Amino acid sequence: MSVRDTHISLGHGNGGRMMRELIEGLFLPALSNPQLDIGADAVPLPLPADRELVVTTDGFTVKPLEFPGGNIGSLAVHGTVNDIAVSGAVPRFLTLSVFLEEGLEIATLRRVIGALAAAAQDCGVAVVAGDTKVLGRGDCDGMYLAATGIGFRRRGTRLAMADVRAGDRILVSGPVGDHGAAVLLARQEFGLQGDLRSDSASVLPAAQALLRVPGLRFMRDPTRGGLATVAHELAGATGLTLSLSEERIPVNEAVQSVCELLGFDPLYLACEGRLVAVVAADAADQALHALRAVAPQAALIGQFTRGSAQVILDTAFGGQRALDELQDDPLPRIC
Amino acid sequence: MRYIRGFRDGAAAAALSRRLVADADPGRQYHLMEFCGGHTHAIFRYGVQDLLPGNVHLVHGPGCPVCVLAVPRLDAAIELCLRPGITLVSYGDMLRVPGSRRRSLLKARAQGADVRMAYSALEGLDIAAAHPDRQVVFFAIGFETTTPATAHLILQAQRRGLTNFSVYCNHVVTPAAIQSILDSPEVREWGKVRVDGFIGPSHVSAVIGSGPYEFFAQEYRRPVVIAGFEPLDVLQAILMLVRQLNAGRASVENQFTRGVTRLGNRKAQNLVAEVFELRPQFEWRGLGELPYSGLRIKSRYSDFDAERRFDLTTHAVRENAACQCKAIIRGAKKPTDCALFGTTCTPRDPIGSCMVSAEGACAAYHQYRRGMAAAG
C-alpha cells in the first residue's frame, strides 16, 4: 500500500483508511522488524539473564525539522540512545510517538522517518512500538517526536555523581556546541551561512570504551545547556569546585566564529553526539587513551577540587572566571 | 581564527603582564576607568584583572546603553507597545530590562503586545513594508556606535516613503557622560573616588574619532587611551595609561590603530548631523539629567519621530533607595558593596541599572566573579 497524498491531513490520524495507508505505506517499510507487530496493543521483550533494564524517555521539538548533519528523526534516535549509553547500558529498543501537524509535506515525513530508521539501524536498536497523532494546523510546529529507549546493562553497574571525589578528572569526547550552532544557523534568522554540521551521533562506542576503564565514575551527554550545564550539575551534586581549562576544551572554528558574531558562548550550546565523563585521577590517562581510540578529538578538560560548589574557568588568556549557570535560554527549542 | 585567538593569546598576555608589573610604580595606586560596558564584559570574561599588579585598579564606568536608559523612557516604550496597532522593534538586550513596577517589554509581549527583536535596525523597515496596516516603531538606543545606523534607517524610511514607520530616539553621547563623571562631586571635590585615567571605547571612536576626548584630557588632566575590545587590547591600553601617568602626561592615545583615527568616520558623522541634534538635557539611569548628552530627531524628519507622532510623555519614577548603581557607575562603590547585590537584585530579576544587561558592572560581577575567592 502506498501513500497517495502529498500533505498530512486530519484524516491521517483518524484510525481509518488514511491512517492505515500512512502506517503501511511509510512507517512500516522503513522501520520493519520482527518485534514491531502492528496487530498487538503491547509488545513483550526478552530480558537477558544477569542484565538489568534501563529506560529513558525524551521529547523532540527541534526547529527547523531538518538541519545540516541530521533531522528530527535521527536526532530522536541519537538523543534517546545516548541517554541509555551514558548510563552504562547497550540500547536495544525504542518506542516512538509521532505528532504531525495538518499540512506537513509527506515528503518531509518520509525523509525524517528514513533518517530515523537509518540511525536506529546504525545504533542497533529496533522500534518496537509506535503511535501517530495528527493535530490541526497551528497546533504543532510541523512535527514533534517522543521516544522511549530501553537498554540492558550488567547487573550492579554503578555510575553516579555521588561517587565523584576531589582530584577526579573530567573529559569530553569532542568539540562542543556543534549542534546548537548548526541549528541556530539553519533557522536563517541571522543572514549567516557556514559549513556547520550538527554532531548528532551515537555516543555508544565512546561510552562502551570508557566502561572498560576502572575508575570511571560518571558519564553524561551534554545536550540542552551544553557543557557548562553538566559542569554545574556535577559541582552542585558533589559540593566540589570544578575547574575547567578553556584552552583544552575543543571548539570547532566555525562554531567559535558564529558565537563571536551572535554573542553566544559555545560552552552553553547543545551537543548531540558528545559525552562528558568523570574518572579517578590515576585512571585519567587510560580513559583518554580509550576514548581517543573511538573519538580522536577527546580531551581532558579539568578536575575537581575541595572548595565550594562552583565551576571555575581558567581562561586561555591567563585569568579566571566563574562559569555561571545558564540564566534565560537565549535559544528556543533546539532539541 | 587568528582574528579570534590571536587577540586572546595567553603568552602575549603574560608578556604584557610582566611589563606592567615592571612599569607600575609600587609607591602609587592607579585607578583606571573603563567607560564602556563592552570593556567591563571583556575584562571579566577573560579574567584581565587577574593579570594586573595589585596597585592597578579598574573602575567600571556607565557605558552600557541598555543600563543607562532612564526608566521613564523605557516605561513610555512599554506603554506605547501596548497600544493597539503598534509593532515595536527593539534590540534583544532591551527586552528584559525592567521598567517601573517590574514591567518589561518581554512581559508586555506575553500580554499580547507585538514586540519584535532585531539584530539590525534595518529589519524595522522590512517589517513596516510588510505590515502597512500597523504602525512600526524602532526603539533606538545606544551610544555613537548605533546612532549612524538609526540615522541611515530614517533616511531609508523617507526614501522608501514609509508612512507607518517611526523611531523612538534615545541615543546618547559618550564624552558628555565622561565629563559628568569628572564633574561629579565624588571625583572633583570630595577626593573620595580616584579616576586617574580612562580606557575609551574603540567602536565609539571608530565613528567620532579620538579627537573629542582631547578637550577633557587637557582640561581635567586625565589620560585617555582608546582601546579595542579583545583582552590583549585592554591589557595594552592599561600599560599605556600607566606609562602616561608615570610620565605625568595626560594625552589621548590610540591603542586601536587598526580601526580608529583622530577624525573618525566622516560619512557616519555627517549622517548623524543630518538627522539628529543635541537635546539641552537628557536623563540617564544612574547619572540623572546631563546637559547636551542625548540626541533627538531634527524637525525636518519629525514625520519619523515617534515621540511626536504618538505624543509620548514620561513620568518620573522613584527608584529603589537601597540601590547603589549611581555610586557604582561613578566608581565610588563596588557591586559587592550593595546590599541588594545577588540577593534581591540578580540578572534574572534586576533592580538597578548595572544588573540589567550582561555589560553592566553588577551583572558582570554576578556572572563571572560570584563566589570566587578573589572577587574584584
XYZ file of C-alpha atoms in Angstrom:
711
model
C 0.000 0.000 0.000
C 1.349 3.458 -0.798
C 0.588 6.920 0.497
C -1.213 8.844 -2.226
C -1.480 12.228 -0.509
C 1.212 14.903 -0.643
C 0.378 16.547 2.690
C -0.759 15.384 6.105
C -4.422 15.976 6.821
C -6.503 15.296 9.909
C -7.697 12.063 8.280
C -4.202 10.593 8.697
C -4.809 10.416 12.407
C -8.427 9.207 12.440
C -7.723 5.483 12.804
C -9.246 4.694 9.425
C -8.049 4.019 5.912
C -5.830 7.076 5.526
C -4.013 6.297 8.746
C -3.532 2.675 7.708
C -2.103 3.904 4.406
C 0.357 6.102 6.253
C 1.447 3.313 8.590
C 1.658 0.585 5.993
C 2.991 2.822 3.222
C 5.512 4.903 5.136
C 6.295 3.805 8.688
C 6.345 0.030 8.328
C 8.603 -0.218 5.267
C 11.164 1.997 6.989
C 11.002 0.550 10.475
C 10.080 -3.068 9.832
C 11.489 -5.582 12.337
C 10.317 -8.844 13.917
C 9.133 -7.242 17.167
C 7.081 -4.496 15.527
C 3.679 -6.110 15.300
C 1.005 -3.588 14.484
C -1.721 -6.017 15.421
C -0.784 -6.098 19.106
C -1.517 -3.435 21.724
C 1.702 -4.134 23.606
C 4.885 -5.981 22.849
C 6.749 -8.480 25.062
C 10.532 -8.003 25.178
C 13.121 -10.574 26.288
C 15.289 -9.677 29.303
C 18.643 -11.468 29.263
C 19.819 -13.109 32.466
C 22.448 -11.135 34.521
C 21.295 -7.889 32.897
C 19.173 -5.083 34.299
C 16.783 -2.924 32.351
C 17.489 0.766 31.715
C 14.698 3.021 30.459
C 14.665 6.648 29.332
C 12.181 8.921 27.599
C 12.601 12.143 25.663
C 10.627 14.585 23.501
C 11.930 16.253 20.335
C 10.675 19.616 19.064
C 13.646 20.933 17.089
C 13.077 23.809 14.692
C 13.815 23.578 11.778
C 12.919 19.900 11.377
C 15.893 19.371 9.076
C 19.363 20.833 9.635
C 22.882 20.127 8.376
C 24.009 16.867 9.938
C 20.585 15.409 10.633
C 16.895 15.915 11.170
C 14.390 15.444 13.960
C 14.246 11.713 13.163
C 17.953 10.957 13.528
C 18.071 13.342 16.498
C 15.315 11.390 18.278
C 17.290 8.161 17.915
C 20.623 9.656 18.966
C 19.143 11.627 21.846
C 17.403 8.572 23.270
C 20.208 6.105 22.571
C 22.766 8.427 24.166
C 20.843 8.662 27.432
C 20.908 4.874 27.610
C 24.578 4.687 26.585
C 25.835 7.087 29.281
C 24.058 5.029 31.924
C 26.425 2.207 31.031
C 23.853 0.206 29.079
C 23.545 -1.013 25.498
C 20.382 0.400 23.880
C 18.187 -2.207 22.185
C 14.628 -0.972 21.729
C 12.781 2.257 21.023
C 9.154 3.234 21.117
C 8.059 6.196 19.081
C 5.168 8.656 19.253
C 4.783 10.897 16.223
C 2.781 14.139 16.389
C 2.110 15.597 12.953
C 0.711 18.985 12.026
C -2.000 19.137 9.421
C -0.353 20.400 6.234
C 3.088 18.805 6.774
C 4.534 17.540 3.499
C 4.552 13.753 3.299
C 7.942 14.014 1.557
C 9.373 15.704 4.682
C 7.898 12.986 6.888
C 9.397 10.348 4.610
C 12.866 11.910 4.906
C 12.557 12.175 8.682
C 11.416 8.592 9.144
C 14.081 7.436 6.666
C 16.799 9.138 8.711
C 15.286 7.774 11.915
C 15.344 4.237 10.509
C 18.930 4.569 9.291
C 20.087 5.954 12.657
C 18.251 3.177 14.517
C 19.917 0.540 12.354
C 23.351 2.123 12.899
C 22.807 2.115 16.651
C 21.477 -1.440 16.702
C 18.077 -0.518 18.101
C 14.660 -1.646 16.878
C 11.491 0.440 17.021
C 9.112 -1.947 18.728
C 6.020 0.170 19.313
C 4.678 3.349 17.821
C 1.780 5.758 17.673
C 0.742 8.558 15.346
C -1.404 11.578 16.100
C -2.358 14.427 13.788
C -3.000 17.913 15.180
C -4.744 20.794 13.461
C -2.802 23.422 11.590
C -1.122 25.728 14.091
C -1.464 23.294 16.991
C 2.011 21.803 16.496
C 5.114 23.066 14.717
C 5.373 20.648 11.773
C 6.226 17.568 13.765
C 7.110 16.502 17.289
C 8.538 13.146 18.266
C 8.552 11.382 21.610
C 10.736 8.349 22.127
C 11.298 5.876 24.921
C 14.511 3.934 24.908
C 15.176 0.581 26.521
C 18.604 -0.922 27.057
C 20.369 -3.544 29.122
C 23.391 -3.286 31.314
C 25.375 -5.569 33.528
C 23.707 -6.002 36.893
C 25.275 -3.827 39.573
C 26.712 -1.246 37.178
C 27.212 1.878 39.246
C 27.754 5.291 37.702
C 26.683 8.173 39.897
C 27.545 11.806 40.512
C 27.674 10.935 44.203
C 30.816 8.841 43.551
C 32.806 11.805 42.198
C 35.723 12.714 44.516
C 38.128 15.630 44.856
C 41.027 15.041 42.487
C 38.875 13.321 39.839
C 39.334 14.423 36.226
C 36.758 15.339 33.617
C 36.899 14.519 29.905
C 34.877 15.448 26.842
C 34.722 13.246 23.748
C 34.960 16.017 21.125
C 34.294 19.648 20.172
C 31.347 21.250 21.962
C 28.461 23.366 20.694
C 28.184 21.997 17.137
C 24.526 21.029 17.320
C 23.376 24.266 18.932
C 25.304 26.409 16.463
C 24.194 24.377 13.411
C 20.522 24.588 14.354
C 20.865 28.278 15.126
C 22.250 28.944 11.661
C 19.765 26.626 9.967
C 16.974 28.910 11.166
C 18.333 31.522 8.786
C 17.241 34.290 11.101
C 20.638 35.907 11.151
C 21.553 36.017 7.468
C 24.645 33.915 8.210
C 25.829 30.929 6.238
C 28.550 28.466 7.043
C 29.607 24.858 6.852
C 28.399 23.929 10.309
C 27.025 20.467 10.950
C 25.251 19.084 13.953
C 27.311 16.491 15.817
C 24.165 14.345 16.180
C 25.501 10.804 16.581
C 25.557 7.854 18.948
C 27.976 8.061 21.866
C 27.664 4.327 22.473
C 31.184 3.494 21.172
C 32.694 6.159 23.455
C 30.622 5.042 26.444
C 31.494 1.374 25.933
C 35.193 2.209 25.605
C 35.105 4.060 28.931
C 33.142 1.338 30.716
C 36.206 -0.873 30.451
C 38.303 1.682 32.363
C 38.421 1.021 36.113
C 37.951 4.318 37.922
C 35.094 5.541 35.697
C 32.712 7.476 37.985
C 30.070 9.047 35.817
C 29.053 9.850 32.225
C 26.566 12.287 30.701
C 25.761 13.641 27.255
C 25.825 17.469 27.327
C 22.630 18.301 25.422
C 20.499 21.297 26.407
C 22.565 23.887 28.239
C 25.789 22.334 26.938
C 28.995 21.525 28.767
C 28.544 24.385 31.263
C 25.255 22.924 32.472
C 26.697 19.427 33.030
C 29.599 21.072 34.863
C 27.116 22.865 37.140
C 25.147 19.719 37.826
C 28.363 17.981 38.832
C 29.555 20.815 41.071
C 26.108 21.105 42.652
C 25.714 17.379 43.293
C 29.244 16.852 44.667
C 29.746 20.106 46.556
C 33.172 20.325 44.907
C 34.809 23.040 42.807
C 35.173 22.022 39.182
C 37.986 23.848 37.375
C 37.875 23.735 33.589
C 40.702 24.769 31.287
C 39.340 26.905 28.447
C 42.412 26.133 26.351
C 41.783 22.385 26.489
C 38.078 22.413 25.682
C 37.787 21.571 21.967
C 35.614 24.011 19.980
C 35.348 23.978 16.194
C 36.422 27.164 14.445
C 33.110 27.724 12.687
C 31.238 27.332 15.981
C 33.561 29.786 17.725
C 33.093 32.293 14.893
C 29.295 32.102 14.980
C 29.358 32.550 18.738
C 31.592 35.629 18.418
C 29.206 37.185 15.898
C 25.993 36.463 17.744
C 27.190 36.811 21.315
C 26.781 33.190 22.394
C 29.154 31.045 24.406
C 29.866 27.585 22.914
C 30.108 26.136 26.410
C 26.351 26.667 26.779
C 25.364 25.323 23.352
C 23.895 21.853 22.962
C 25.843 18.829 21.754
C 24.030 15.730 20.446
C 26.963 13.414 19.867
C 29.355 14.123 22.724
C 29.956 12.577 26.076
C 31.342 14.040 29.285
C 32.988 11.599 31.684
C 34.466 11.817 35.166
C 37.269 9.417 36.081
C 39.592 8.913 39.033
C 42.840 10.882 38.702
C 45.003 7.767 38.290
C 42.726 6.494 35.503
C 42.741 9.750 33.519
C 45.423 8.795 31.010
C 43.960 5.370 30.408
C 40.493 6.870 29.941
C 41.761 9.467 27.486
C 43.594 6.768 25.543
C 40.490 4.555 25.411
C 38.290 7.459 24.392
C 40.641 8.683 21.670
C 40.546 5.268 20.002
C 36.907 5.982 19.094
C 36.795 9.804 19.441
C 40.120 11.294 18.252
C 39.370 14.828 19.470
C 38.612 13.759 23.039
C 40.350 15.840 25.694
C 40.987 16.041 29.423
C 39.482 19.405 30.329
C 39.513 19.812 34.078
C 39.449 18.481 37.608
C 37.546 18.558 40.869
C 38.985 20.113 43.985
C 37.734 20.680 47.511
C 36.021 24.018 47.973
C 32.603 25.474 47.408
C 30.255 24.041 44.795
C 31.131 26.119 41.748
C 32.615 25.954 38.274
C 35.742 27.999 37.552
C 37.094 28.524 34.066
C 40.828 29.101 33.706
C 40.779 31.322 30.638
C 43.221 30.804 27.787
C 44.162 34.450 28.390
C 45.587 33.566 31.776
C 42.804 34.760 34.068
C 39.887 33.108 35.811
C 36.164 33.482 35.840
C 33.194 31.742 37.344
C 31.232 29.822 34.746
C 27.725 30.811 35.730
C 24.646 28.698 35.373
C 22.699 29.371 32.214
C 20.161 32.054 33.066
C 17.495 32.548 30.448
C 17.840 30.259 27.452
C 18.603 32.524 24.501
C 17.777 29.738 22.073
C 14.251 28.434 21.862
C 13.840 24.739 21.145
C 16.934 23.249 19.690
C 16.378 19.610 20.552
C 40.604 32.043 13.686
C 43.747 34.089 14.278
C 41.397 37.079 14.444
C 39.812 35.488 17.499
C 42.596 33.554 19.238
C 45.388 35.922 18.209
C 43.971 38.700 20.382
C 43.441 36.367 23.344
C 46.822 34.683 23.332
C 47.919 33.655 26.795
C 51.676 34.000 26.118
C 51.292 37.541 24.776
C 49.115 38.365 27.787
C 51.746 37.046 30.176
C 54.413 39.156 28.458
C 52.292 42.316 28.723
C 51.514 41.477 32.329
C 55.239 41.236 33.133
C 55.866 44.628 31.548
C 53.013 46.089 33.563
C 54.470 44.722 36.783
C 57.852 46.211 35.849
C 56.418 49.619 34.907
C 53.799 50.157 37.619
C 55.332 52.217 40.419
C 54.848 50.227 43.638
C 54.657 53.524 45.523
C 51.425 54.641 43.911
C 47.918 53.420 43.173
C 46.428 53.549 39.670
C 42.635 53.869 39.287
C 41.572 53.450 35.688
C 38.007 53.598 34.467
C 36.851 51.547 31.544
C 33.941 53.654 30.428
C 32.275 51.086 28.225
C 30.291 48.038 29.288
C 31.841 46.076 26.435
C 35.220 46.510 28.112
C 33.763 45.563 31.500
C 32.414 42.382 29.945
C 35.758 41.554 28.263
C 37.689 42.216 31.492
C 35.517 39.793 33.440
C 35.080 37.209 30.716
C 38.801 36.736 30.162
C 39.923 37.477 33.692
C 42.048 40.501 32.692
C 42.213 41.752 36.303
C 43.997 38.545 37.322
C 46.976 39.715 35.239
C 47.233 43.185 36.820
C 49.581 44.203 39.638
C 47.760 44.771 42.932
C 48.075 48.558 42.718
C 46.308 48.844 39.338
C 42.557 49.076 39.933
C 39.796 49.036 37.358
C 36.720 51.184 37.909
C 33.708 50.111 35.878
C 32.004 53.036 34.153
C 28.462 53.718 32.969
C 28.896 52.919 29.277
C 26.266 50.261 28.804
C 23.493 51.700 26.617
C 20.860 49.373 27.997
C 21.808 50.148 31.580
C 21.705 53.933 31.257
C 18.311 54.235 29.573
C 16.138 56.172 32.003
C 13.225 54.181 33.428
C 10.568 56.773 32.426
C 11.642 56.438 28.801
C 11.501 52.652 28.962
C 8.072 52.952 30.585
C 6.961 55.115 27.661
C 8.086 52.419 25.206
C 6.249 49.738 27.176
C 3.091 51.833 27.256
C 3.425 52.528 23.533
C 3.787 48.868 22.539
C 0.615 48.002 24.439
C -1.437 50.403 22.286
C -3.481 48.710 19.555
C -1.933 48.627 16.079
C 1.641 49.188 17.293
C 4.616 46.971 16.468
C 7.725 47.806 18.480
C 11.089 46.674 17.088
C 13.947 46.557 19.597
C 17.456 45.236 20.068
C 17.218 41.999 22.029
C 19.049 43.075 25.176
C 16.408 45.752 25.819
C 13.571 43.232 26.133
C 14.244 42.027 29.671
C 15.167 45.372 31.168
C 12.765 46.183 33.988
C 10.872 49.451 33.915
C 8.839 50.699 36.837
C 6.568 48.261 38.653
C 8.756 45.446 37.278
C 7.250 45.712 33.843
C 9.350 44.908 30.754
C 8.905 44.659 27.009
C 9.065 40.879 27.332
C 6.223 40.884 29.843
C 4.267 43.250 27.569
C 4.767 40.763 24.748
C 3.412 37.996 26.936
C 0.331 40.187 27.460
C -0.182 40.345 23.693
C 1.910 43.325 22.569
C 3.688 42.959 19.220
C 7.335 43.368 20.257
C 9.988 42.055 17.886
C 13.686 41.540 18.423
C 16.026 42.801 15.703
C 19.727 42.177 15.137
C 19.854 45.012 12.622
C 17.949 48.294 12.842
C 17.062 47.963 9.160
C 14.826 44.975 9.921
C 12.291 47.545 11.138
C 11.844 48.869 7.603
C 11.012 45.463 6.166
C 8.510 44.848 8.945
C 6.871 48.220 8.210
C 6.741 47.492 4.471
C 5.233 44.063 5.091
C 2.572 45.370 7.506
C 1.182 48.626 6.081
C -1.799 48.334 8.444
C 0.447 48.603 11.541
C 2.489 51.445 12.991
C 6.039 50.136 13.316
C 8.285 51.888 15.847
C 12.012 51.251 16.185
C 13.185 51.592 19.777
C 16.529 53.300 19.133
C 19.073 53.165 21.957
C 22.820 53.357 22.207
C 25.918 55.465 22.028
C 27.657 56.714 18.885
C 28.081 53.135 17.707
C 24.417 52.623 16.876
C 23.428 56.233 16.103
C 24.633 56.282 12.457
C 22.605 53.120 11.764
C 19.477 54.814 13.124
C 20.173 57.917 11.012
C 20.534 55.696 7.969
C 17.299 53.961 8.916
C 15.358 57.238 8.993
C 16.793 58.354 5.648
C 15.902 54.980 4.127
C 12.379 55.159 5.527
C 11.987 58.564 3.892
C 13.376 57.268 0.602
C 11.006 54.320 0.654
C 8.088 56.592 1.503
C 7.125 54.550 4.558
C 4.357 56.396 6.378
C 3.830 53.730 9.039
C 7.367 53.808 10.406
C 8.929 55.927 13.132
C 11.813 55.927 15.614
C 11.737 56.396 19.381
C 15.112 58.079 19.746
C 17.101 57.501 22.943
C 20.614 57.917 21.607
C 23.246 59.330 23.940
C 26.767 60.669 23.529
C 29.873 59.367 25.268
C 32.005 62.457 26.001
C 29.176 64.152 27.923
C 28.872 61.169 30.243
C 32.610 61.016 30.919
C 32.601 64.727 31.646
C 29.730 64.285 34.090
C 31.747 61.682 35.973
C 34.714 64.034 36.132
C 32.418 66.856 37.262
C 30.673 64.739 39.896
C 31.343 65.848 43.468
C 32.828 62.482 44.479
C 35.511 62.778 41.839
C 36.061 66.518 41.740
C 35.776 67.758 45.284
C 35.488 65.110 47.917
C 38.507 63.194 46.700
C 36.617 60.059 47.595
C 36.969 58.469 44.238
C 40.006 58.469 42.136
C 39.813 58.107 38.416
C 43.318 58.678 37.150
C 42.686 57.779 33.543
C 40.175 56.389 31.078
C 40.048 53.443 28.737
C 37.945 54.742 25.841
C 35.763 52.529 23.656
C 37.180 51.904 20.173
C 33.834 51.345 18.456
C 32.651 54.780 19.574
C 35.880 56.321 18.317
C 35.643 54.433 15.033
C 32.734 56.844 14.476
C 33.670 60.038 16.354
C 37.466 59.631 16.237
C 39.807 60.084 19.176
C 39.683 63.886 18.886
C 36.604 64.560 21.064
C 38.486 63.347 24.159
C 41.346 65.802 23.737
C 39.436 68.580 25.475
C 38.981 66.900 28.802
C 42.285 65.050 28.707
C 43.784 68.545 28.837
C 41.110 70.261 30.909
C 40.863 67.585 33.605
C 44.442 66.318 33.291
C 43.352 62.715 32.746
C 44.947 60.482 30.089
C 42.640 58.600 27.741
C 43.604 55.518 25.723
C 41.177 54.374 23.025
C 41.192 50.578 23.203
C 39.786 47.607 21.301
C 37.567 45.002 22.930
C 39.811 41.978 22.863
C 41.532 41.233 26.184
C 45.017 41.938 24.766
C 43.757 45.346 23.608
C 42.565 46.130 27.121
C 45.778 44.962 28.743
C 47.900 47.005 26.350
C 45.727 50.089 26.962
C 46.241 49.693 30.712
C 50.006 49.587 30.163
C 49.805 52.732 28.013
C 47.810 54.546 30.730
C 50.263 53.511 33.455
C 53.160 54.809 31.359
C 51.393 58.132 30.721
C 50.653 58.551 34.416
C 54.241 57.698 35.331
C 55.460 60.349 32.896
C 52.945 62.904 34.209
C 51.273 63.127 30.810
C 47.548 63.451 30.078
C 47.122 62.803 26.368
C 44.676 60.974 24.183
C 46.404 57.883 22.794
C 45.068 55.352 20.372
C 45.706 51.685 21.082
C 43.203 50.575 18.422
C 45.127 51.840 15.431
C 43.635 49.072 13.320
C 40.267 50.854 13.280
C 40.378 54.304 14.847
C 41.725 57.607 13.531
C 41.791 61.023 15.128
C 38.959 62.322 12.969
C 36.792 59.206 12.835
C 34.279 58.268 10.180
C 33.189 61.497 8.486
C 30.456 59.817 6.494
C 28.839 58.423 9.632
C 29.241 61.770 11.414
C 27.510 63.548 8.518
C 24.629 61.077 8.612
C 24.151 61.746 12.321
C 24.404 65.519 11.857
C 21.834 65.397 9.076
C 19.188 63.617 11.153
C 19.870 64.362 14.832
C 20.514 67.308 17.123
C 21.513 67.534 20.794
C 18.833 67.833 23.439
C 19.553 70.513 26.054
C 19.016 67.889 28.807
C 18.669 64.126 28.854
C 18.052 61.788 31.751
C 20.398 58.827 32.308
C 19.585 55.933 34.570
C 22.123 56.173 37.374
C 23.559 59.582 36.382
C 20.471 61.788 36.331
C 19.900 64.734 33.991
C 23.006 65.571 31.963
C 23.250 68.647 29.722
C 23.735 68.054 26.000
C 24.102 64.320 26.447
C 21.242 62.964 24.330
C 20.060 63.244 20.742
C 16.661 63.948 19.235
C 15.379 63.801 15.682
C 15.574 67.132 13.843
C 12.266 68.768 12.981
C 12.773 68.227 9.264
C 12.470 64.481 9.945
C 9.691 64.847 12.509
C 7.432 62.586 10.435
C 9.628 59.743 11.654
C 9.775 60.861 15.283
C 7.673 58.525 17.418
C 7.776 60.980 20.327
C 5.810 63.473 18.246
C 3.674 61.026 16.294
C 2.399 59.283 19.417
C 2.725 62.199 21.788
C 4.953 60.193 24.127
C 5.378 61.626 27.588
C 7.456 60.471 30.516
C 6.566 60.298 34.190
C 9.081 60.492 36.985
C 9.538 57.243 38.908
C 11.037 56.503 42.253
C 13.935 54.058 42.171
C 14.803 51.621 44.938
C 16.543 53.681 47.629
C 18.934 50.868 48.569
C 20.224 50.544 45.001
C 23.858 51.697 44.727
C 24.073 51.937 40.943
C 24.700 55.674 40.974
C 27.759 55.206 43.148
C 28.882 52.095 41.292
C 28.985 53.688 37.856
C 30.961 56.622 39.219
C 33.381 54.191 40.751
C 32.526 55.223 44.312
C 31.369 51.714 45.256
C 31.762 48.156 44.082
C 28.794 45.943 43.200
C 29.509 43.807 46.256
C 29.103 46.919 48.466
C 25.390 46.984 47.617
C 23.021 45.198 49.993
C 20.757 44.251 47.100
C 23.540 42.610 45.059
C 22.901 38.921 44.480
C 20.025 38.875 46.948
C 17.019 40.823 45.709
C 18.888 42.132 42.661
C 20.045 39.406 40.247
C 20.410 39.195 36.457
C 17.167 37.262 36.364
C 15.300 39.815 38.427
C 17.338 43.020 38.269
C 16.571 46.172 40.234
C 19.352 48.587 39.355
C 20.724 49.637 36.001
C 24.065 47.857 36.436
C 22.383 44.463 36.699
C 20.108 44.716 33.682
C 22.427 43.743 30.867
C 25.444 41.452 30.611
C 27.587 44.553 30.131
C 26.619 46.197 33.402
C 29.194 46.078 36.197
C 26.891 44.252 38.636
C 25.810 41.686 36.057
C 29.441 41.044 35.111
C 30.363 40.572 38.790
C 27.392 38.301 39.267
C 28.072 36.208 36.200
C 31.831 35.916 36.280
C 33.117 36.512 39.822
C 30.434 35.483 42.259
C 31.716 33.070 44.824
C 35.309 33.352 43.678
C 37.807 33.945 46.440
C 39.464 36.934 44.776
C 36.296 38.771 43.815
C 37.270 42.105 42.459
